[in-house]
PDB file of N, CA, C and O in Angstrom:
ATOM      1  N   CYS A 149      80.945 111.621 126.829  1.00 79.00           N
ATOM      2  CA  CYS A 149      81.705 113.137 127.008  1.00 79.00           C
ATOM      3  C   CYS A 149      82.410 113.558 125.777  1.00 79.00           C
ATOM      4  O   CYS A 149      82.720 111.787 124.934  1.00 79.00           O
ATOM      5  N   ALA A 150      82.253 114.617 125.364  1.00 84.00           N
ATOM      6  CA  ALA A 150      83.225 114.526 124.362  1.00 84.00           C
ATOM      7  C   ALA A 150      83.615 116.450 123.910  1.00 84.00           C
ATOM      8  O   ALA A 150      83.212 117.198 124.808  1.00 84.00           O
ATOM      9  N   ASP A 151      84.137 116.246 123.259  1.00 86.00           N
ATOM     10  CA  ASP A 151      85.069 117.360 123.171  1.00 86.00           C
ATOM     11  C   ASP A 151      84.732 117.709 121.476  1.00 86.00           C
ATOM     12  O   ASP A 151      84.130 117.241 120.946  1.00 86.00           O
ATOM     13  N   ASP A 152      85.615 119.227 120.408  1.00 89.00           N
ATOM     14  CA  ASP A 152      85.238 119.410 119.673  1.00 89.00           C
ATOM     15  C   ASP A 152      85.597 118.561 118.501  1.00 89.00           C
ATOM     16  O   ASP A 152      84.753 117.949 117.493  1.00 89.00           O
ATOM     17  N   ALA A 153      86.550 117.999 118.432  1.00 86.00           N
ATOM     18  CA  ALA A 153      87.167 116.722 117.619  1.00 86.00           C
ATOM     19  C   ALA A 153      85.909 115.435 117.431  1.00 86.00           C
ATOM     20  O   ALA A 153      86.073 114.804 116.601  1.00 86.00           O
ATOM     21  N   TYR A 154      84.910 115.611 118.297  1.00 89.00           N
ATOM     22  CA  TYR A 154      84.014 114.145 118.614  1.00 89.00           C
ATOM     23  C   TYR A 154      82.534 114.643 118.308  1.00 89.00           C
ATOM     24  O   TYR A 154      81.896 113.760 118.525  1.00 89.00           O
ATOM     25  N   ALA A 155      82.545 116.073 118.178  1.00 93.00           N
ATOM     26  CA  ALA A 155      81.385 116.101 118.567  1.00 93.00           C
ATOM     27  C   ALA A 155      80.242 115.896 117.362  1.00 93.00           C
ATOM     28  O   ALA A 155      79.205 115.967 117.511  1.00 93.00           O
ATOM     29  N   ALA A 156      80.973 115.984 116.038  1.00 94.00           N
ATOM     30  CA  ALA A 156      80.089 115.173 115.060  1.00 94.00           C
ATOM     31  C   ALA A 156      79.921 113.484 115.202  1.00 94.00           C
ATOM     32  O   ALA A 156      78.677 113.238 115.053  1.00 94.00           O
ATOM     33  N   GLY A 157      80.645 113.124 115.665  1.00 93.00           N
ATOM     34  CA  GLY A 157      80.671 111.816 116.038  1.00 93.00           C
ATOM     35  C   GLY A 157      79.686 111.164 117.041  1.00 93.00           C
ATOM     36  O   GLY A 157      78.527 110.361 117.008  1.00 93.00           O
ATOM     37  N   LEU A 158      79.213 112.435 117.896  1.00 94.00           N
ATOM     38  CA  LEU A 158      78.561 112.180 118.804  1.00 94.00           C
ATOM     39  C   LEU A 158      77.253 112.559 118.339  1.00 94.00           C
ATOM     40  O   LEU A 158      76.115 111.753 118.468  1.00 94.00           O
ATOM     41  N   ALA A 159      76.895 113.614 117.450  1.00 95.00           N
ATOM     42  CA  ALA A 159      75.381 113.557 117.047  1.00 95.00           C
ATOM     43  C   ALA A 159      74.737 112.797 116.426  1.00 95.00           C
ATOM     44  O   ALA A 159      74.271 112.206 116.034  1.00 95.00           O
ATOM     45  N   VAL A 160      76.198 111.910 115.310  1.00 95.00           N
ATOM     46  CA  VAL A 160      75.769 110.901 114.399  1.00 95.00           C
ATOM     47  C   VAL A 160      75.144 109.789 115.589  1.00 95.00           C
ATOM     48  O   VAL A 160      74.238 109.126 114.814  1.00 95.00           O
ATOM     49  N   THR A 161      76.038 109.377 116.411  1.00 95.00           N
ATOM     50  CA  THR A 161      75.768 108.224 117.344  1.00 95.00           C
ATOM     51  C   THR A 161      74.081 108.202 117.774  1.00 95.00           C
ATOM     52  O   THR A 161      73.449 107.672 117.641  1.00 95.00           O
ATOM     53  N   LEU A 162      73.924 109.792 118.189  1.00 96.00           N
ATOM     54  CA  LEU A 162      72.709 109.944 119.130  1.00 96.00           C
ATOM     55  C   LEU A 162      71.856 109.836 118.202  1.00 96.00           C
ATOM     56  O   LEU A 162      70.645 108.856 118.316  1.00 96.00           O
ATOM     57  N   ARG A 163      71.763 110.503 116.896  1.00 96.00           N
ATOM     58  CA  ARG A 163      71.118 109.813 115.953  1.00 96.00           C
ATOM     59  C   ARG A 163      70.391 108.707 115.411  1.00 96.00           C
ATOM     60  O   ARG A 163      69.724 108.733 115.409  1.00 96.00           O
ATOM     61  N   SER A 164      71.060 107.725 115.488  1.00 96.00           N
ATOM     62  CA  SER A 164      71.221 106.388 114.983  1.00 96.00           C
ATOM     63  C   SER A 164      71.083 105.768 116.002  1.00 96.00           C
ATOM     64  O   SER A 164      69.907 105.178 115.649  1.00 96.00           O
ATOM     65  N   ALA A 165      70.978 106.095 117.105  1.00 96.00           N
ATOM     66  CA  ALA A 165      70.323 105.225 118.150  1.00 96.00           C
ATOM     67  C   ALA A 165      69.022 105.727 118.285  1.00 96.00           C
ATOM     68  O   ALA A 165      68.179 104.898 118.633  1.00 96.00           O
ATOM     69  N   ALA A 166      68.510 106.859 118.128  1.00 96.00           N
ATOM     70  CA  ALA A 166      67.618 107.172 118.418  1.00 96.00           C
ATOM     71  C   ALA A 166      66.384 107.060 116.858  1.00 96.00           C
ATOM     72  O   ALA A 166      65.361 106.231 117.194  1.00 96.00           O
ATOM     73  N   ALA A 167      67.009 106.567 115.753  1.00 95.00           N
ATOM     74  CA  ALA A 167      66.682 106.172 114.686  1.00 95.00           C
ATOM     75  C   ALA A 167      65.940 104.499 114.864  1.00 95.00           C
ATOM     76  O   ALA A 167      65.122 104.169 114.147  1.00 95.00           O
ATOM     77  N   THR A 168      66.876 103.862 115.575  1.00 95.00           N
ATOM     78  CA  THR A 168      66.434 102.849 115.694  1.00 95.00           C
ATOM     79  C   THR A 168      65.995 102.223 116.980  1.00 95.00           C
ATOM     80  O   THR A 168      65.617 100.884 117.336  1.00 95.00           O
ATOM     81  N   LEU A 169      65.867 103.208 117.679  1.00 95.00           N
ATOM     82  CA  LEU A 169      64.717 102.676 118.651  1.00 95.00           C
ATOM     83  C   LEU A 169      63.716 102.835 118.665  1.00 95.00           C
ATOM     84  O   LEU A 169      62.523 103.015 118.006  1.00 95.00           O
ATOM     85  N   ASP A 170      62.955 101.715 119.685  1.00 95.00           N
ATOM     86  CA  ASP A 170      61.347 101.539 119.649  1.00 95.00           C
ATOM     87  C   ASP A 170      60.378 103.122 119.621  1.00 95.00           C
ATOM     88  O   ASP A 170      61.068 103.412 120.293  1.00 95.00           O
ATOM     89  N   PRO A 171      60.102 103.174 118.450  1.00 91.00           N
ATOM     90  CA  PRO A 171      59.043 104.485 118.484  1.00 91.00           C
ATOM     91  C   PRO A 171      58.247 104.687 119.259  1.00 91.00           C
ATOM     92  O   PRO A 171      57.905 105.725 119.936  1.00 91.00           O
ATOM     93  N   ARG A 172      58.246 103.495 120.433  1.00 94.00           N
ATOM     94  CA  ARG A 172      57.323 103.799 121.586  1.00 94.00           C
ATOM     95  C   ARG A 172      58.241 104.541 123.101  1.00 94.00           C
ATOM     96  O   ARG A 172      57.314 105.139 123.571  1.00 94.00           O
ATOM     97  N   ARG A 173      59.696 104.646 122.818  1.00 95.00           N
ATOM     98  CA  ARG A 173      60.155 104.913 123.380  1.00 95.00           C
ATOM     99  C   ARG A 173      61.022 106.333 123.007  1.00 95.00           C
ATOM    100  O   ARG A 173      61.390 106.569 121.649  1.00 95.00           O
ATOM    101  N   ARG A 174      61.784 107.299 124.236  1.00 95.00           N
ATOM    102  CA  ARG A 174      62.340 108.264 123.902  1.00 95.00           C
ATOM    103  C   ARG A 174      63.538 108.513 124.102  1.00 95.00           C
ATOM    104  O   ARG A 174      63.734 108.290 125.354  1.00 95.00           O
ATOM    105  N   LEU A 175      64.368 108.587 123.427  1.00 96.00           N
ATOM    106  CA  LEU A 175      65.898 108.710 123.799  1.00 96.00           C
ATOM    107  C   LEU A 175      66.347 109.878 124.988  1.00 96.00           C
ATOM    108  O   LEU A 175      65.909 110.895 123.844  1.00 96.00           O
ATOM    109  N   GLU A 176      66.781 109.639 125.525  1.00 97.00           N
ATOM    110  CA  GLU A 176      67.013 110.648 127.066  1.00 97.00           C
ATOM    111  C   GLU A 176      68.849 110.880 127.192  1.00 97.00           C
ATOM    112  O   GLU A 176      69.388 109.701 127.057  1.00 97.00           O
ATOM    113  N   ALA A 177      69.765 111.399 126.597  1.00 96.00           N
ATOM    114  CA  ALA A 177      71.120 111.394 126.415  1.00 96.00           C
ATOM    115  C   ALA A 177      71.531 112.445 127.755  1.00 96.00           C
ATOM    116  O   ALA A 177      71.086 113.803 127.778  1.00 96.00           O
ATOM    117  N   VAL A 178      72.243 112.366 128.926  1.00 95.00           N
ATOM    118  CA  VAL A 178      73.317 112.804 129.439  1.00 95.00           C
ATOM    119  C   VAL A 178      74.558 113.292 128.668  1.00 95.00           C
ATOM    120  O   VAL A 178      75.266 111.997 128.637  1.00 95.00           O
ATOM    121  N   LEU A 179      75.012 114.601 128.360  1.00 94.00           N
ATOM    122  CA  LEU A 179      76.320 114.654 127.872  1.00 94.00           C
ATOM    123  C   LEU A 179      77.318 115.422 128.618  1.00 94.00           C
ATOM    124  O   LEU A 179      76.715 116.528 129.268  1.00 94.00           O
ATOM    125  N   VAL A 180      78.698 115.192 128.831  1.00 89.00           N
ATOM    126  CA  VAL A 180      79.085 115.629 129.299  1.00 89.00           C
ATOM    127  C   VAL A 180      80.137 116.331 128.456  1.00 89.00           C
ATOM    128  O   VAL A 180      80.938 115.813 127.398  1.00 89.00           O
ATOM    129  N   ASP A 181      80.287 117.612 128.701  1.00 89.00           N
ATOM    130  CA  ASP A 181      81.077 118.773 128.174  1.00 89.00           C
ATOM    131  C   ASP A 181      82.438 118.769 128.350  1.00 89.00           C
ATOM    132  O   ASP A 181      82.327 119.202 129.179  1.00 89.00           O
ATOM    133  N   GLY A 182      83.257 118.252 127.297  1.00 83.00           N
ATOM    134  CA  GLY A 182      84.365 118.023 127.921  1.00 83.00           C
ATOM    135  C   GLY A 182      85.399 118.879 126.800  1.00 83.00           C
ATOM    136  O   GLY A 182      86.529 119.602 126.414  1.00 83.00           O
ATOM    137  N   GLY A 183      84.779 120.040 126.392  1.00 85.00           N
ATOM    138  CA  GLY A 183      85.371 121.053 125.373  1.00 85.00           C
ATOM    139  C   GLY A 183      84.735 121.668 124.182  1.00 85.00           C
ATOM    140  O   GLY A 183      85.408 121.211 122.915  1.00 85.00           O
ATOM    141  N   ILE A 184      83.509 121.469 124.276  1.00 91.00           N
ATOM    142  CA  ILE A 184      82.801 121.483 122.919  1.00 91.00           C
ATOM    143  C   ILE A 184      82.507 123.153 122.881  1.00 91.00           C
ATOM    144  O   ILE A 184      82.112 124.107 123.715  1.00 91.00           O
ATOM    145  N   SER A 185      82.584 123.468 121.852  1.00 95.00           N
ATOM    146  CA  SER A 185      82.581 125.192 121.642  1.00 95.00           C
ATOM    147  C   SER A 185      80.869 125.097 121.505  1.00 95.00           C
ATOM    148  O   SER A 185      79.845 124.469 120.936  1.00 95.00           O
ATOM    149  N   ALA A 186      80.634 126.360 121.377  1.00 96.00           N
ATOM    150  CA  ALA A 186      78.885 127.006 121.342  1.00 96.00           C
ATOM    151  C   ALA A 186      78.458 126.280 119.884  1.00 96.00           C
ATOM    152  O   ALA A 186      77.642 126.282 119.879  1.00 96.00           O
ATOM    153  N   LEU A 187      79.350 126.677 118.964  1.00 97.00           N
ATOM    154  CA  LEU A 187      78.496 126.364 117.412  1.00 97.00           C
ATOM    155  C   LEU A 187      78.434 124.918 117.403  1.00 97.00           C
ATOM    156  O   LEU A 187      77.280 124.311 117.207  1.00 97.00           O
ATOM    157  N   HIS A 188      79.695 124.027 117.874  1.00 96.00           N
ATOM    158  CA  HIS A 188      79.376 122.580 117.978  1.00 96.00           C
ATOM    159  C   HIS A 188      78.104 122.084 119.000  1.00 96.00           C
ATOM    160  O   HIS A 188      76.911 121.202 118.554  1.00 96.00           O
ATOM    161  N   ARG A 189      78.078 123.048 120.162  1.00 96.00           N
ATOM    162  CA  ARG A 189      77.315 122.697 120.884  1.00 96.00           C
ATOM    163  C   ARG A 189      75.524 122.475 120.116  1.00 96.00           C
ATOM    164  O   ARG A 189      74.513 122.058 120.461  1.00 96.00           O
ATOM    165  N   GLU A 190      75.287 123.993 119.800  1.00 96.00           N
ATOM    166  CA  GLU A 190      74.309 124.096 118.832  1.00 96.00           C
ATOM    167  C   GLU A 190      73.906 123.495 117.991  1.00 96.00           C
ATOM    168  O   GLU A 190      72.671 123.189 117.409  1.00 96.00           O
ATOM    169  N   ARG A 191      75.018 122.561 117.024  1.00 95.00           N
ATOM    170  CA  ARG A 191      74.763 121.780 116.100  1.00 95.00           C
ATOM    171  C   ARG A 191      74.033 120.843 116.429  1.00 95.00           C
ATOM    172  O   ARG A 191      72.907 119.977 116.216  1.00 95.00           O
ATOM    173  N   ILE A 192      74.854 120.239 117.683  1.00 96.00           N
ATOM    174  CA  ILE A 192      74.461 119.210 118.550  1.00 96.00           C
ATOM    175  C   ILE A 192      72.844 119.229 119.243  1.00 96.00           C
ATOM    176  O   ILE A 192      72.420 118.185 118.745  1.00 96.00           O
ATOM    177  N   ASP A 193      72.577 120.195 119.521  1.00 97.00           N
ATOM    178  CA  ASP A 193      71.346 120.612 119.911  1.00 97.00           C
ATOM    179  C   ASP A 193      70.163 120.233 119.071  1.00 97.00           C
ATOM    180  O   ASP A 193      68.983 119.883 119.167  1.00 97.00           O
ATOM    181  N   ALA A 194      70.365 121.012 118.100  1.00 96.00           N
ATOM    182  CA  ALA A 194      69.210 121.488 116.430  1.00 96.00           C
ATOM    183  C   ALA A 194      69.449 119.570 116.080  1.00 96.00           C
ATOM    184  O   ALA A 194      68.270 119.255 115.870  1.00 96.00           O
ATOM    185  N   THR A 195      70.434 119.042 116.100  1.00 95.00           N
ATOM    186  CA  THR A 195      70.300 117.675 115.498  1.00 95.00           C
ATOM    187  C   THR A 195      69.322 116.791 116.376  1.00 95.00           C
ATOM    188  O   THR A 195      68.369 116.159 116.295  1.00 95.00           O
ATOM    189  N   CYS A 196      69.411 117.248 118.069  1.00 96.00           N
ATOM    190  CA  CYS A 196      69.071 116.225 119.055  1.00 96.00           C
ATOM    191  C   CYS A 196      67.527 116.930 118.789  1.00 96.00           C
ATOM    192  O   CYS A 196      66.626 115.666 118.929  1.00 96.00           O
ATOM    193  N   ALA A 197      67.492 117.695 118.854  1.00 96.00           N
ATOM    194  CA  ALA A 197      65.935 118.477 118.551  1.00 96.00           C
ATOM    195  C   ALA A 197      65.273 118.051 117.663  1.00 96.00           C
ATOM    196  O   ALA A 197      63.698 117.479 117.546  1.00 96.00           O
ATOM    197  N   ALA A 198      65.619 118.247 116.396  1.00 95.00           N
ATOM    198  CA  ALA A 198      65.001 117.407 115.169  1.00 95.00           C
ATOM    199  C   ALA A 198      64.578 115.638 115.100  1.00 95.00           C
ATOM    200  O   ALA A 198      63.774 115.266 114.742  1.00 95.00           O
ATOM    201  N   ALA A 199      65.529 114.964 116.013  1.00 94.00           N
ATOM    202  CA  ALA A 199      65.300 113.468 116.347  1.00 94.00           C
ATOM    203  C   ALA A 199      64.451 113.098 117.600  1.00 94.00           C
ATOM    204  O   ALA A 199      64.414 112.276 117.695  1.00 94.00           O
ATOM    205  N   GLY A 200      64.060 114.111 117.872  1.00 95.00           N
ATOM    206  CA  GLY A 200      63.251 114.167 119.470  1.00 95.00           C
ATOM    207  C   GLY A 200      63.988 113.624 120.465  1.00 95.00           C
ATOM    208  O   GLY A 200      63.455 112.751 121.694  1.00 95.00           O
ATOM    209  N   ILE A 201      65.121 113.810 120.607  1.00 97.00           N
ATOM    210  CA  ILE A 201      66.149 113.624 121.500  1.00 97.00           C
ATOM    211  C   ILE A 201      66.252 114.710 122.813  1.00 97.00           C
ATOM    212  O   ILE A 201      66.827 115.470 122.311  1.00 97.00           O
ATOM    213  N   GLY A 202      66.137 113.826 123.720  1.00 97.00           N
ATOM    214  CA  GLY A 202      66.066 115.117 124.883  1.00 97.00           C
ATOM    215  C   GLY A 202      67.768 114.909 125.377  1.00 97.00           C
ATOM    216  O   GLY A 202      68.385 113.713 125.727  1.00 97.00           O
ATOM    217  N   ILE A 203      68.092 116.294 125.770  1.00 96.00           N
ATOM    218  CA  ILE A 203      69.746 116.262 125.945  1.00 96.00           C
ATOM    219  C   ILE A 203      69.467 117.115 127.277  1.00 96.00           C
ATOM    220  O   ILE A 203      68.760 117.966 127.790  1.00 96.00           O
ATOM    221  N   GLU A 204      70.531 116.257 128.457  1.00 97.00           N
ATOM    222  CA  GLU A 204      71.409 117.141 129.305  1.00 97.00           C
ATOM    223  C   GLU A 204      72.195 117.449 129.295  1.00 97.00           C
ATOM    224  O   GLU A 204      73.487 116.237 128.931  1.00 97.00           O
ATOM    225  N   TRP A 205      73.118 118.741 129.267  1.00 96.00           N
ATOM    226  CA  TRP A 205      74.710 118.545 129.207  1.00 96.00           C
ATOM    227  C   TRP A 205      74.817 119.053 130.831  1.00 96.00           C
ATOM    228  O   TRP A 205      74.576 119.580 131.816  1.00 96.00           O
ATOM    229  N   ARG A 206      75.919 118.349 131.217  1.00 91.00           N
ATOM    230  CA  ARG A 206      76.518 118.255 132.214  1.00 91.00           C
ATOM    231  C   ARG A 206      78.651 119.336 132.465  1.00 91.00           C
ATOM    232  O   ARG A 206      78.799 118.667 130.951  1.00 91.00           O
ATOM    233  N   PRO A 207      78.664 120.070 132.697  1.00 87.00           N
ATOM    234  CA  PRO A 207      79.961 120.600 132.530  1.00 87.00           C
ATOM    235  C   PRO A 207      81.249 119.167 133.166  1.00 87.00           C
ATOM    236  O   PRO A 207      80.962 118.773 134.065  1.00 87.00           O
ATOM    237  N   PHE A 208      82.278 119.589 133.102  1.00 79.00           N
ATOM    238  CA  PHE A 208      83.681 118.878 133.671  1.00 79.00           C
ATOM    239  C   PHE A 208      84.464 120.048 133.503  1.00 79.00           C
ATOM    240  O   PHE A 208      85.125 120.065 132.754  1.00 79.00           O
ATOM    241  N   ASP A 209      85.049 119.723 135.060  1.00 73.00           N
ATOM    242  CA  ASP A 209      86.000 120.720 135.471  1.00 73.00           C
ATOM    243  C   ASP A 209      87.715 120.017 135.010  1.00 73.00           C
ATOM    244  O   ASP A 209      88.142 118.887 135.940  1.00 73.00           O
ATOM    245  N   ALA A 210      87.981 120.257 133.605  1.00 70.00           N
ATOM    246  CA  ALA A 210      89.481 119.372 133.308  1.00 70.00           C
ATOM    247  C   ALA A 210      90.490 119.424 134.465  1.00 70.00           C
ATOM    248  O   ALA A 210      91.578 118.793 134.379  1.00 70.00           O
ATOM    249  N   ASP A 211      90.698 120.842 134.902  1.00 73.00           N
ATOM    250  CA  ASP A 211      91.499 120.862 135.930  1.00 73.00           C
ATOM    251  C   ASP A 211      91.432 119.765 137.188  1.00 73.00           C
ATOM    252  O   ASP A 211      93.026 119.473 137.930  1.00 73.00           O
ATOM    253  N   ARG A 212      90.177 119.186 137.559  1.00 72.00           N
ATOM    254  CA  ARG A 212      90.618 118.271 137.944  1.00 72.00           C
ATOM    255  C   ARG A 212      91.406 116.709 137.799  1.00 72.00           C
ATOM    256  O   ARG A 212      91.677 116.013 138.764  1.00 72.00           O
ATOM    257  N   LEU A 213      91.570 116.677 136.309  1.00 71.00           N
ATOM    258  CA  LEU A 213      92.348 115.797 136.215  1.00 71.00           C
ATOM    259  C   LEU A 213      94.173 115.699 136.535  1.00 71.00           C
ATOM    260  O   LEU A 213      94.941 114.601 136.294  1.00 71.00           O
ATOM    261  N   GLY A 214      94.635 116.624 136.553  1.00 73.00           N
ATOM    262  CA  GLY A 214      95.945 117.393 137.623  1.00 73.00           C
ATOM    263  C   GLY A 214      96.712 117.041 135.967  1.00 73.00           C
ATOM    264  O   GLY A 214      96.517 117.474 134.999  1.00 73.00           O
ATOM    265  N   ASP A 215      98.045 116.296 136.356  1.00 78.00           N
ATOM    266  CA  ASP A 215      98.916 116.355 135.141  1.00 78.00           C
ATOM    267  C   ASP A 215      98.914 114.853 134.410  1.00 78.00           C
ATOM    268  O   ASP A 215     100.305 114.514 134.259  1.00 78.00           O
ATOM    269  N   LEU A 216      97.486 114.619 134.574  1.00 77.00           N
ATOM    270  CA  LEU A 216      97.906 113.382 133.424  1.00 77.00           C
ATOM    271  C   LEU A 216      98.778 113.165 132.159  1.00 77.00           C
ATOM    272  O   LEU A 216      98.467 114.258 131.432  1.00 77.00           O
ATOM    273  N   PRO A 217      99.047 111.940 131.883  1.00 78.00           N
ATOM    274  CA  PRO A 217      99.743 112.533 130.469  1.00 78.00           C
ATOM    275  C   PRO A 217      99.158 112.260 129.397  1.00 78.00           C
ATOM    276  O   PRO A 217      97.811 111.398 129.503  1.00 78.00           O
ATOM    277  N   ILE A 218      99.145 113.278 128.673  1.00 77.00           N
ATOM    278  CA  ILE A 218      98.886 113.433 127.415  1.00 77.00           C
ATOM    279  C   ILE A 218      99.184 112.600 125.923  1.00 77.00           C
ATOM    280  O   ILE A 218     100.694 113.134 125.934  1.00 77.00           O
ATOM    281  N   SER A 219      98.681 111.974 124.928  1.00 78.00           N
ATOM    282  CA  SER A 219      99.746 111.661 124.101  1.00 78.00           C
ATOM    283  C   SER A 219      98.918 112.134 122.369  1.00 78.00           C
ATOM    284  O   SER A 219      97.413 112.757 122.790  1.00 78.00           O
ATOM    285  N   HIS A 220      99.278 111.566 121.489  1.00 74.00           N
ATOM    286  CA  HIS A 220      98.873 111.811 120.217  1.00 74.00           C
ATOM    287  C   HIS A 220      97.534 111.091 120.214  1.00 74.00           C
ATOM    288  O   HIS A 220      96.761 111.274 119.165  1.00 74.00           O
ATOM    289  N   HIS A 221      97.207 109.688 120.706  1.00 77.00           N
ATOM    290  CA  HIS A 221      96.780 109.229 120.694  1.00 77.00           C
ATOM    291  C   HIS A 221      95.475 109.293 121.916  1.00 77.00           C
ATOM    292  O   HIS A 221      94.357 108.715 121.913  1.00 77.00           O
ATOM    293  N   ILE A 222      96.094 109.300 123.061  1.00 78.00           N
ATOM    294  CA  ILE A 222      95.189 109.726 124.370  1.00 78.00           C
ATOM    295  C   ILE A 222      94.937 111.148 124.454  1.00 78.00           C
ATOM    296  O   ILE A 222      95.829 112.084 124.623  1.00 78.00           O
ATOM    297  N   SER A 223      93.605 111.934 124.598  1.00 73.00           N
ATOM    298  CA  SER A 223      93.313 113.161 124.551  1.00 73.00           C
ATOM    299  C   SER A 223      93.006 113.368 126.467  1.00 73.00           C
ATOM    300  O   SER A 223      93.035 112.526 126.998  1.00 73.00           O
ATOM    301  N   ARG A 224      92.762 114.677 126.652  1.00 71.00           N
ATOM    302  CA  ARG A 224      92.705 114.811 127.693  1.00 71.00           C
ATOM    303  C   ARG A 224      91.169 114.338 128.292  1.00 71.00           C
ATOM    304  O   ARG A 224      90.802 113.691 129.156  1.00 71.00           O
ATOM    305  N   THR A 225      90.088 114.657 126.916  1.00 71.00           N
ATOM    306  CA  THR A 225      89.131 114.278 127.193  1.00 71.00           C
ATOM    307  C   THR A 225      89.066 112.853 127.348  1.00 71.00           C
ATOM    308  O   THR A 225      87.856 112.376 127.951  1.00 71.00           O
ATOM    309  N   ALA A 226      90.022 112.156 126.868  1.00 73.00           N
ATOM    310  CA  ALA A 226      89.713 110.528 127.225  1.00 73.00           C
ATOM    311  C   ALA A 226      89.887 109.814 128.508  1.00 73.00           C
ATOM    312  O   ALA A 226      88.813 109.342 128.795  1.00 73.00           O
ATOM    313  N   TYR A 227      90.374 110.610 129.368  1.00 69.00           N
ATOM    314  CA  TYR A 227      90.333 110.383 130.633  1.00 69.00           C
ATOM    315  C   TYR A 227      88.605 110.707 131.356  1.00 69.00           C
ATOM    316  O   TYR A 227      88.277 110.380 132.514  1.00 69.00           O
ATOM    317  N   PHE A 228      88.293 111.834 130.857  1.00 68.00           N
ATOM    318  CA  PHE A 228      86.932 111.722 131.215  1.00 68.00           C
ATOM    319  C   PHE A 228      85.658 111.098 131.143  1.00 68.00           C
ATOM    320  O   PHE A 228      84.921 110.682 131.959  1.00 68.00           O
ATOM    321  N   ARG A 229      86.267 109.663 130.223  1.00 66.00           N
ATOM    322  CA  ARG A 229      85.186 108.865 129.776  1.00 66.00           C
ATOM    323  C   ARG A 229      85.410 107.963 130.941  1.00 66.00           C
ATOM    324  O   ARG A 229      84.680 107.033 131.601  1.00 66.00           O
TER     325      ARG A 229
END
């Protein structure tokens, strides 16, 4: 699960995992969209496609979380995980 604040880190993590994977295997990732902009999503898609990573995006309705407390170190996206 990621939002725009973690989009770059997500792409790097996936690329690194694919680079160290046994070459006879293919990485498939299911990503929960916690508020990723179209631009960041396109960049993640392009990075993963270049590395041969299969991606499946899943939406998440943040309203389901209700009024959970948010602070400077716990974002709404943290609850998605």
